[in-house]
mmCIF file of C-alpha atoms in Angstrom:
data_model
loop_
_atom_site.group_PDB
_atom_site.id
_atom_site.type_symbol
_atom_site.label_atom_id
_atom_site.label_comp_id
_atom_site.label_asym_id
_atom_site.label_seq_id
_atom_site.Cartn_x
_atom_site.Cartn_y
_atom_site.Cartn_z
ATOM 1 C CA MET A 417 95.111 76.088 67.168
ATOM 2 C CA ARG A 418 93.491 75.563 70.547
ATOM 3 C CA GLN A 419 95.217 76.625 73.700
ATOM 4 C CA ALA A 420 96.655 73.737 75.815
ATOM 5 C CA TRP A 421 95.195 75.494 79.154
ATOM 6 C CA PRO A 422 91.785 76.789 78.645
ATOM 7 C CA GLU A 423 91.718 77.794 82.369
ATOM 8 C CA PHE A 424 94.310 80.428 81.618
ATOM 9 C CA ARG A 425 92.687 82.479 78.571
ATOM 10 C CA LEU A 426 93.980 85.776 77.674
ATOM 11 C CA ASP A 427 91.323 87.107 75.364
ATOM 12 C CA GLY A 428 91.432 90.733 74.960
ATOM 13 C CA LYS A 429 94.889 91.234 76.676
ATOM 14 C CA VAL A 430 98.062 92.663 74.954
ATOM 15 C CA ALA A 431 101.450 91.217 75.731
ATOM 16 C CA LEU A 432 104.857 92.549 75.084
ATOM 17 C CA VAL A 433 107.622 89.886 75.093
ATOM 18 C CA THR A 434 111.184 90.649 74.779
ATOM 19 C CA GLY A 435 113.778 88.098 73.580
ATOM 20 C CA GLY A 436 110.929 86.817 71.382
ATOM 21 C CA SER A 437 112.942 85.462 68.464
ATOM 22 C CA ARG A 438 113.769 82.045 69.833
ATOM 23 C CA GLY A 439 113.948 79.519 72.635
ATOM 24 C CA ILE A 440 111.636 80.377 75.525
ATOM 25 C CA GLY A 441 110.450 83.749 74.235
ATOM 26 C CA ARG A 442 109.211 82.308 70.864
ATOM 27 C CA ARG A 443 107.243 79.663 72.842
ATOM 28 C CA LEU A 444 105.809 82.051 75.283
ATOM 29 C CA GLY A 445 104.640 84.361 72.279
ATOM 30 C CA LEU A 446 102.977 81.268 70.597
ATOM 31 C CA SER A 447 101.224 80.221 73.651
ATOM 32 C CA PHE A 448 99.943 83.888 74.379
ATOM 33 C CA ALA A 449 98.631 83.907 70.931
ATOM 34 C CA GLU A 450 96.992 80.654 71.307
ATOM 35 C CA ALA A 451 95.310 81.965 74.331
ATOM 36 C CA GLY A 452 93.721 84.791 72.491
ATOM 37 C CA CYS A 453 96.251 87.427 73.495
ATOM 38 C CA ALA A 454 97.553 90.019 71.021
ATOM 39 C CA VAL A 455 101.357 89.756 70.994
ATOM 40 C CA MET A 456 104.208 92.140 70.326
ATOM 41 C CA LEU A 457 107.711 90.126 70.043
ATOM 42 C CA ALA A 458 111.170 92.235 70.242
ATOM 43 C CA ALA A 459 114.646 90.979 69.872
ATOM 44 C CA ARG A 460 118.019 92.489 68.848
ATOM 45 C CA ASP A 461 118.087 90.364 65.705
ATOM 46 C CA ALA A 462 115.405 91.365 63.334
ATOM 47 C CA ASN A 463 115.969 88.274 60.926
ATOM 48 C CA PRO A 464 114.656 85.384 63.331
ATOM 49 C CA LEU A 465 111.895 87.794 64.303
ATOM 50 C CA THR A 466 110.551 87.749 60.821
ATOM 51 C CA GLU A 467 110.331 83.887 60.830
ATOM 52 C CA VAL A 468 108.537 83.868 64.269
ATOM 53 C CA GLU A 469 105.963 86.383 63.163
ATOM 54 C CA LYS A 470 105.120 84.176 60.224
ATOM 55 C CA GLU A 471 104.774 81.229 62.647
ATOM 56 C CA LEU A 472 102.405 83.155 64.927
ATOM 57 C CA ARG A 473 100.306 84.727 62.226
ATOM 58 C CA ALA A 474 99.086 81.113 61.444
ATOM 59 C CA VAL A 475 97.625 81.196 65.008
ATOM 60 C CA SER A 476 96.470 84.749 65.084
ATOM 61 C CA SER A 477 96.500 88.138 63.236
ATOM 62 C CA GLN A 478 97.107 90.236 66.277
ATOM 63 C CA VAL A 479 100.828 89.740 66.262
ATOM 64 C CA ALA A 480 103.684 92.255 65.754
ATOM 65 C CA THR A 481 107.399 92.246 65.978
ATOM 66 C CA LEU A 482 109.929 94.969 66.365
ATOM 67 C CA GLN A 483 113.801 94.951 66.815
ATOM 68 C CA CYS A 484 114.757 96.241 69.990
ATOM 69 C CA ASP A 485 118.170 96.264 72.205
ATOM 70 C CA VAL A 486 116.761 96.359 75.603
ATOM 71 C CA THR A 487 119.832 98.088 76.989
ATOM 72 C CA HIS A 488 118.902 101.281 75.041
ATOM 73 C CA SER A 489 116.318 103.427 76.694
ATOM 74 C CA ASP A 490 115.462 104.987 73.503
ATOM 75 C CA GLN A 491 114.723 101.715 71.754
ATOM 76 C CA VAL A 492 112.744 100.427 74.952
ATOM 77 C CA LYS A 493 110.578 103.588 74.791
ATOM 78 C CA ALA A 494 110.037 103.166 70.964
ATOM 79 C CA LEU A 495 109.082 99.607 71.529
ATOM 80 C CA VAL A 496 106.404 100.466 74.164
ATOM 81 C CA ASP A 497 105.180 103.364 72.065
ATOM 82 C CA ALA A 498 104.740 101.099 69.053
ATOM 83 C CA THR A 499 102.941 98.449 70.975
ATOM 84 C CA VAL A 500 100.461 100.855 72.244
ATOM 85 C CA ARG A 501 99.952 102.485 68.908
ATOM 86 C CA ARG A 502 99.473 99.052 67.344
ATOM 87 C CA PHE A 503 97.302 97.525 70.078
ATOM 88 C CA GLY A 504 95.891 100.218 72.105
ATOM 89 C CA THR A 505 97.698 99.260 75.392
ATOM 90 C CA ILE A 506 99.667 96.690 77.204
ATOM 91 C CA HIS A 507 98.292 94.328 79.897
ATOM 92 C CA ILE A 508 101.444 91.840 80.261
ATOM 93 C CA LEU A 509 105.298 92.505 80.087
ATOM 94 C CA VAL A 510 107.492 89.471 79.857
ATOM 95 C CA ASN A 511 111.170 90.346 80.347
ATOM 96 C CA ASN A 512 112.796 87.341 78.748
ATOM 97 C CA ALA A 513 115.747 88.972 76.889
ATOM 98 C CA GLY A 514 118.845 87.860 78.450
ATOM 99 C CA ILE A 515 122.425 86.510 77.639
ATOM 100 C CA LEU A 516 124.638 83.814 79.364
ATOM 101 C CA GLY A 517 127.516 85.924 79.648
ATOM 102 C CA PRO A 518 131.354 84.798 79.946
ATOM 103 C CA ILE A 519 131.962 81.299 81.086
ATOM 104 C CA GLY A 520 134.856 80.598 83.397
ATOM 105 C CA PRO A 521 136.485 81.539 86.688
ATOM 106 C CA THR A 522 135.491 85.128 87.588
ATOM 107 C CA TRP A 523 139.095 86.341 87.547
ATOM 108 C CA GLU A 524 139.431 85.069 84.083
ATOM 109 C CA ASN A 525 136.348 86.699 82.548
ATOM 110 C CA ASP A 526 136.346 89.535 80.178
ATOM 111 C CA ALA A 527 135.094 92.498 82.176
ATOM 112 C CA LYS A 528 133.271 94.177 79.301
ATOM 113 C CA GLN A 529 131.289 90.901 78.607
ATOM 114 C CA TRP A 530 130.723 90.692 82.507
ATOM 115 C CA GLU A 531 129.345 94.119 82.344
ATOM 116 C CA GLU A 532 127.289 93.624 79.271
ATOM 117 C CA THR A 533 125.719 90.636 81.072
ATOM 118 C CA ILE A 534 124.492 92.939 83.697
ATOM 119 C CA ARG A 535 123.150 95.535 81.325
ATOM 120 C CA VAL A 536 121.138 93.020 79.314
ATOM 121 C CA ASN A 537 119.806 90.983 82.062
ATOM 122 C CA LEU A 538 119.212 93.456 84.872
ATOM 123 C CA VAL A 539 119.201 96.900 83.319
ATOM 124 C CA GLY A 540 117.364 95.835 80.200
ATOM 125 C CA THR A 541 114.690 94.248 82.708
ATOM 126 C CA TYR A 542 114.571 97.554 84.632
ATOM 127 C CA LEU A 543 114.305 99.729 81.658
ATOM 128 C CA CYS A 544 111.379 97.570 80.059
ATOM 129 C CA CYS A 545 109.511 97.897 83.496
ATOM 130 C CA ARG A 546 110.222 101.611 83.820
ATOM 131 C CA GLU A 547 108.570 102.202 80.391
ATOM 132 C CA VAL A 548 105.553 99.948 80.683
ATOM 133 C CA LEU A 549 104.612 100.876 84.215
ATOM 134 C CA PRO A 550 103.039 104.174 83.421
ATOM 135 C CA VAL A 551 100.536 102.352 81.159
ATOM 136 C CA PHE A 552 99.750 99.894 83.970
ATOM 137 C CA LEU A 553 99.538 102.580 86.588
ATOM 138 C CA SER A 554 97.087 104.718 84.423
ATOM 139 C CA ARG A 555 94.845 101.706 84.019
ATOM 140 C CA GLY A 556 95.224 100.262 87.572
ATOM 141 C CA SER A 557 96.364 96.813 86.684
ATOM 142 C CA GLY A 558 99.062 94.862 84.840
ATOM 143 C CA LYS A 559 101.292 91.798 85.065
ATOM 144 C CA ILE A 560 105.017 91.623 84.667
ATOM 145 C CA ILE A 561 106.880 88.413 84.365
ATOM 146 C CA ASN A 562 110.732 88.457 84.705
ATOM 147 C CA LEU A 563 112.911 85.566 83.793
ATOM 148 C CA ALA A 564 115.634 84.033 86.086
ATOM 149 C CA GLY A 565 117.432 80.937 86.013
ATOM 150 C CA GLY A 566 119.030 78.413 88.669
ATOM 151 C CA GLY A 567 121.939 80.877 89.135
ATOM 152 C CA ALA A 568 119.706 83.109 91.013
ATOM 153 C CA ALA A 569 118.719 80.482 93.467
ATOM 154 C CA PHE A 570 122.052 78.997 94.439
ATOM 155 C CA PRO A 571 125.738 79.549 93.647
ATOM 156 C CA TRP A 572 126.702 78.602 90.026
ATOM 157 C CA PRO A 573 130.630 78.639 89.706
ATOM 158 C CA ARG A 574 132.046 79.738 86.302
ATOM 159 C CA PHE A 575 128.918 81.582 85.602
ATOM 160 C CA SER A 576 129.166 84.585 87.806
ATOM 161 C CA ALA A 577 128.005 87.339 85.571
ATOM 162 C CA TYR A 578 124.820 85.370 84.715
ATOM 163 C CA SER A 579 124.108 84.356 88.296
ATOM 164 C CA ALA A 580 124.622 87.768 89.890
ATOM 165 C CA SER A 581 122.470 89.532 87.086
ATOM 166 C CA LYS A 582 119.778 86.828 87.650
ATOM 167 C CA ALA A 583 119.808 87.129 91.393
ATOM 168 C CA ALA A 584 119.514 90.862 91.017
ATOM 169 C CA VAL A 585 116.498 90.533 88.897
ATOM 170 C CA VAL A 586 114.815 88.453 91.672
ATOM 171 C CA ARG A 587 115.466 91.279 94.145
ATOM 172 C CA PHE A 588 114.394 93.897 91.860
ATOM 173 C CA THR A 589 111.247 91.797 91.159
ATOM 174 C CA GLU A 590 110.392 91.820 94.929
ATOM 175 C CA THR A 591 111.022 95.395 95.410
ATOM 176 C CA LEU A 592 109.110 96.596 92.433
ATOM 177 C CA ALA A 593 106.031 94.195 93.388
ATOM 178 C CA ALA A 594 106.127 95.951 96.862
ATOM 179 C CA GLU A 595 106.040 99.196 95.231
ATOM 180 C CA VAL A 596 103.133 98.717 92.991
ATOM 181 C CA LYS A 597 100.959 96.264 94.773
ATOM 182 C CA ASP A 598 98.429 98.875 95.971
ATOM 183 C CA HIS A 599 97.995 99.705 92.126
ATOM 184 C CA HIS A 600 96.828 95.968 91.465
ATOM 185 C CA ILE A 601 100.013 95.236 89.489
ATOM 186 C CA GLN A 602 101.630 91.746 89.968
ATOM 187 C CA VAL A 603 105.344 91.295 89.401
ATOM 188 C CA ASN A 604 106.797 87.861 89.515
ATOM 189 C CA VAL A 605 109.848 85.981 88.585
ATOM 190 C CA MET A 606 109.541 82.682 86.517
ATOM 191 C CA ALA A 607 112.330 80.204 86.850
ATOM 192 C CA PRO A 608 111.868 78.244 83.545
ATOM 193 C CA GLY A 609 113.924 75.194 84.449
ATOM 194 C CA ALA A 610 116.153 73.491 81.972
ATOM 195 C CA ASN A 611 115.040 74.021 78.170
ATOM 196 C CA ASP A 612 116.741 73.024 75.102
ATOM 197 C CA THR A 613 117.591 76.332 73.921
ATOM 198 C CA GLU A 614 120.659 77.760 72.164
ATOM 199 C CA MET A 615 121.504 79.618 75.521
ATOM 200 C CA PHE A 616 121.258 76.178 77.475
ATOM 201 C CA ARG A 617 123.281 74.388 74.802
ATOM 202 C CA LYS A 618 126.010 76.859 75.223
ATOM 203 C CA ALA A 619 125.978 76.349 79.105
ATOM 204 C CA ALA A 620 126.042 72.559 78.524
ATOM 205 C CA GLU A 621 129.158 72.731 76.436
ATOM 206 C CA ALA A 622 130.853 73.979 79.490
ATOM 207 C CA GLU A 623 128.919 71.648 81.843
ATOM 208 C CA PRO A 624 127.726 68.678 80.114
ATOM 209 C CA ARG A 625 125.971 67.300 83.301
ATOM 210 C CA LEU A 626 123.348 69.840 82.493
ATOM 211 C CA LEU A 627 121.947 67.832 79.708
ATOM 212 C CA ALA A 628 120.595 65.277 82.209
ATOM 213 C CA ASP A 629 118.368 67.918 83.405
ATOM 214 C CA LEU A 630 116.352 68.385 80.290
ATOM 215 C CA PRO A 631 112.719 67.530 80.751
ATOM 216 C CA GLY A 632 110.353 65.652 78.681
ATOM 217 C CA ASP A 633 107.665 68.443 79.054
ATOM 218 C CA THR A 634 108.879 71.428 76.930
ATOM 219 C CA LEU A 635 105.717 73.319 77.645
ATOM 220 C CA LYS A 636 106.172 73.979 81.396
ATOM 221 C CA PRO A 637 107.378 77.367 81.089
ATOM 222 C CA ALA A 638 104.630 78.417 78.632
ATOM 223 C CA ARG A 639 101.818 77.151 80.904
ATOM 224 C CA LEU A 640 103.377 79.081 84.018
ATOM 225 C CA ALA A 641 103.645 82.034 81.939
ATOM 226 C CA CYS A 642 99.992 81.921 80.760
ATOM 227 C CA PHE A 643 98.980 81.432 84.414
ATOM 228 C CA LEU A 644 101.146 84.298 85.713
ATOM 229 C CA ALA A 645 99.552 86.558 82.757
ATOM 230 C CA SER A 646 96.000 85.434 83.585
ATOM 231 C CA GLU A 647 93.589 86.597 86.408
ATOM 232 C CA ALA A 648 94.085 83.403 88.087
ATOM 233 C CA SER A 649 97.389 84.707 89.401
ATOM 234 C CA ASP A 650 95.906 88.021 90.808
ATOM 235 C CA HIS A 651 96.719 86.797 94.526
ATOM 236 C CA ILE A 652 100.511 86.030 93.773
ATOM 237 C CA THR A 653 103.113 88.794 93.435
ATOM 238 C CA GLY A 654 106.800 89.378 94.343
ATOM 239 C CA ARG A 655 107.485 85.725 94.154
ATOM 240 C CA PHE A 656 110.460 83.539 92.552
ATOM 241 C CA ILE A 657 108.472 80.680 91.050
ATOM 242 C CA HIS A 658 109.906 77.561 89.425
ATOM 243 C CA VAL A 659 107.923 75.702 86.752
ATOM 244 C CA ASP A 660 107.834 72.545 88.940
ATOM 245 C CA GLN A 661 106.339 73.946 91.921
ATOM 246 C CA ASN A 662 102.629 73.500 92.707
ATOM 247 C CA TRP A 663 102.088 77.158 91.837
ATOM 248 C CA ASP A 664 98.484 76.427 90.520
ATOM 249 C CA GLU A 665 97.501 75.265 94.050
ATOM 250 C CA TRP A 666 98.719 78.171 96.120
ATOM 251 C CA THR A 667 96.241 80.184 98.109
ATOM 252 C CA GLU A 668 96.958 83.717 99.683
ATOM 253 C CA SER A 669 97.697 81.896 103.109
ATOM 254 C CA ASP A 670 100.383 79.673 101.356
ATOM 255 C CA LEU A 671 102.145 82.918 100.327
ATOM 256 C CA ALA A 672 102.219 84.280 103.768
ATOM 257 C CA GLY A 673 105.880 85.308 104.815
ATOM 258 C CA ASP A 674 108.738 85.241 102.720
ATOM 259 C CA ARG A 675 108.348 81.746 101.138
ATOM 260 C CA PHE A 676 109.156 81.735 97.408
ATOM 261 C CA THR A 677 111.455 84.790 97.629
ATOM 262 C CA LEU A 678 115.200 85.409 97.572
ATOM 263 C CA ARG A 679 115.579 85.376 101.365
ATOM 264 C CA ARG A 680 118.413 85.061 104.021
ATOM 265 C CA VAL A 681 118.267 81.806 105.708
#
């Protein structure tokens, strides 16, 4: 299958994608494979991973999958080690694993579910970055793409755990990007917009108005991810980027200051 965006080729690269068994993660893995990238997909549930691996192998032989709960540091280490053993290194990390968490007024949320949302969405992202970064630092290059939804950009009543975790992912991304910038490692946050996924449908059950936001173009997140994973985005780091922005037109001067960040107004 030919890649839809030949300007963002990833030949010779290796990508590790968490939350890769369904939804956006599955689509990103497929798009990376189409772009010439070797892909390791990880997810908590092994069964759908098997089906996704079959799908990707129709595109590329450079595909592998591994069951992993990103909230467990030992499993994350095993995932990174397995990826390096299988493909030799890692060039791209996509932290897509995430959960919606409890829905409803904050004071009625189940505390354990609220905490679990923080563990999966924020701590899981941190653990994956922490384990992959030594690979990037030893080479002097790398790309990290974290995922954050609209809850990180504005208040989302009745989704406090999800919103808090994703806002934290944005600030973590900005901080980490500043730490590793001199090592030629770019770290950005991708806001994928509304997508017809299992998580989105669950949110729409609570807020049916969300269904009106579903776009006709379901490939927008994959195109942005391929851009952020490619050399075309070497001038962009520490930014919170929505799929509908004109990100492929940005120059270094456009990125001066705190535009496209989680900032105080």
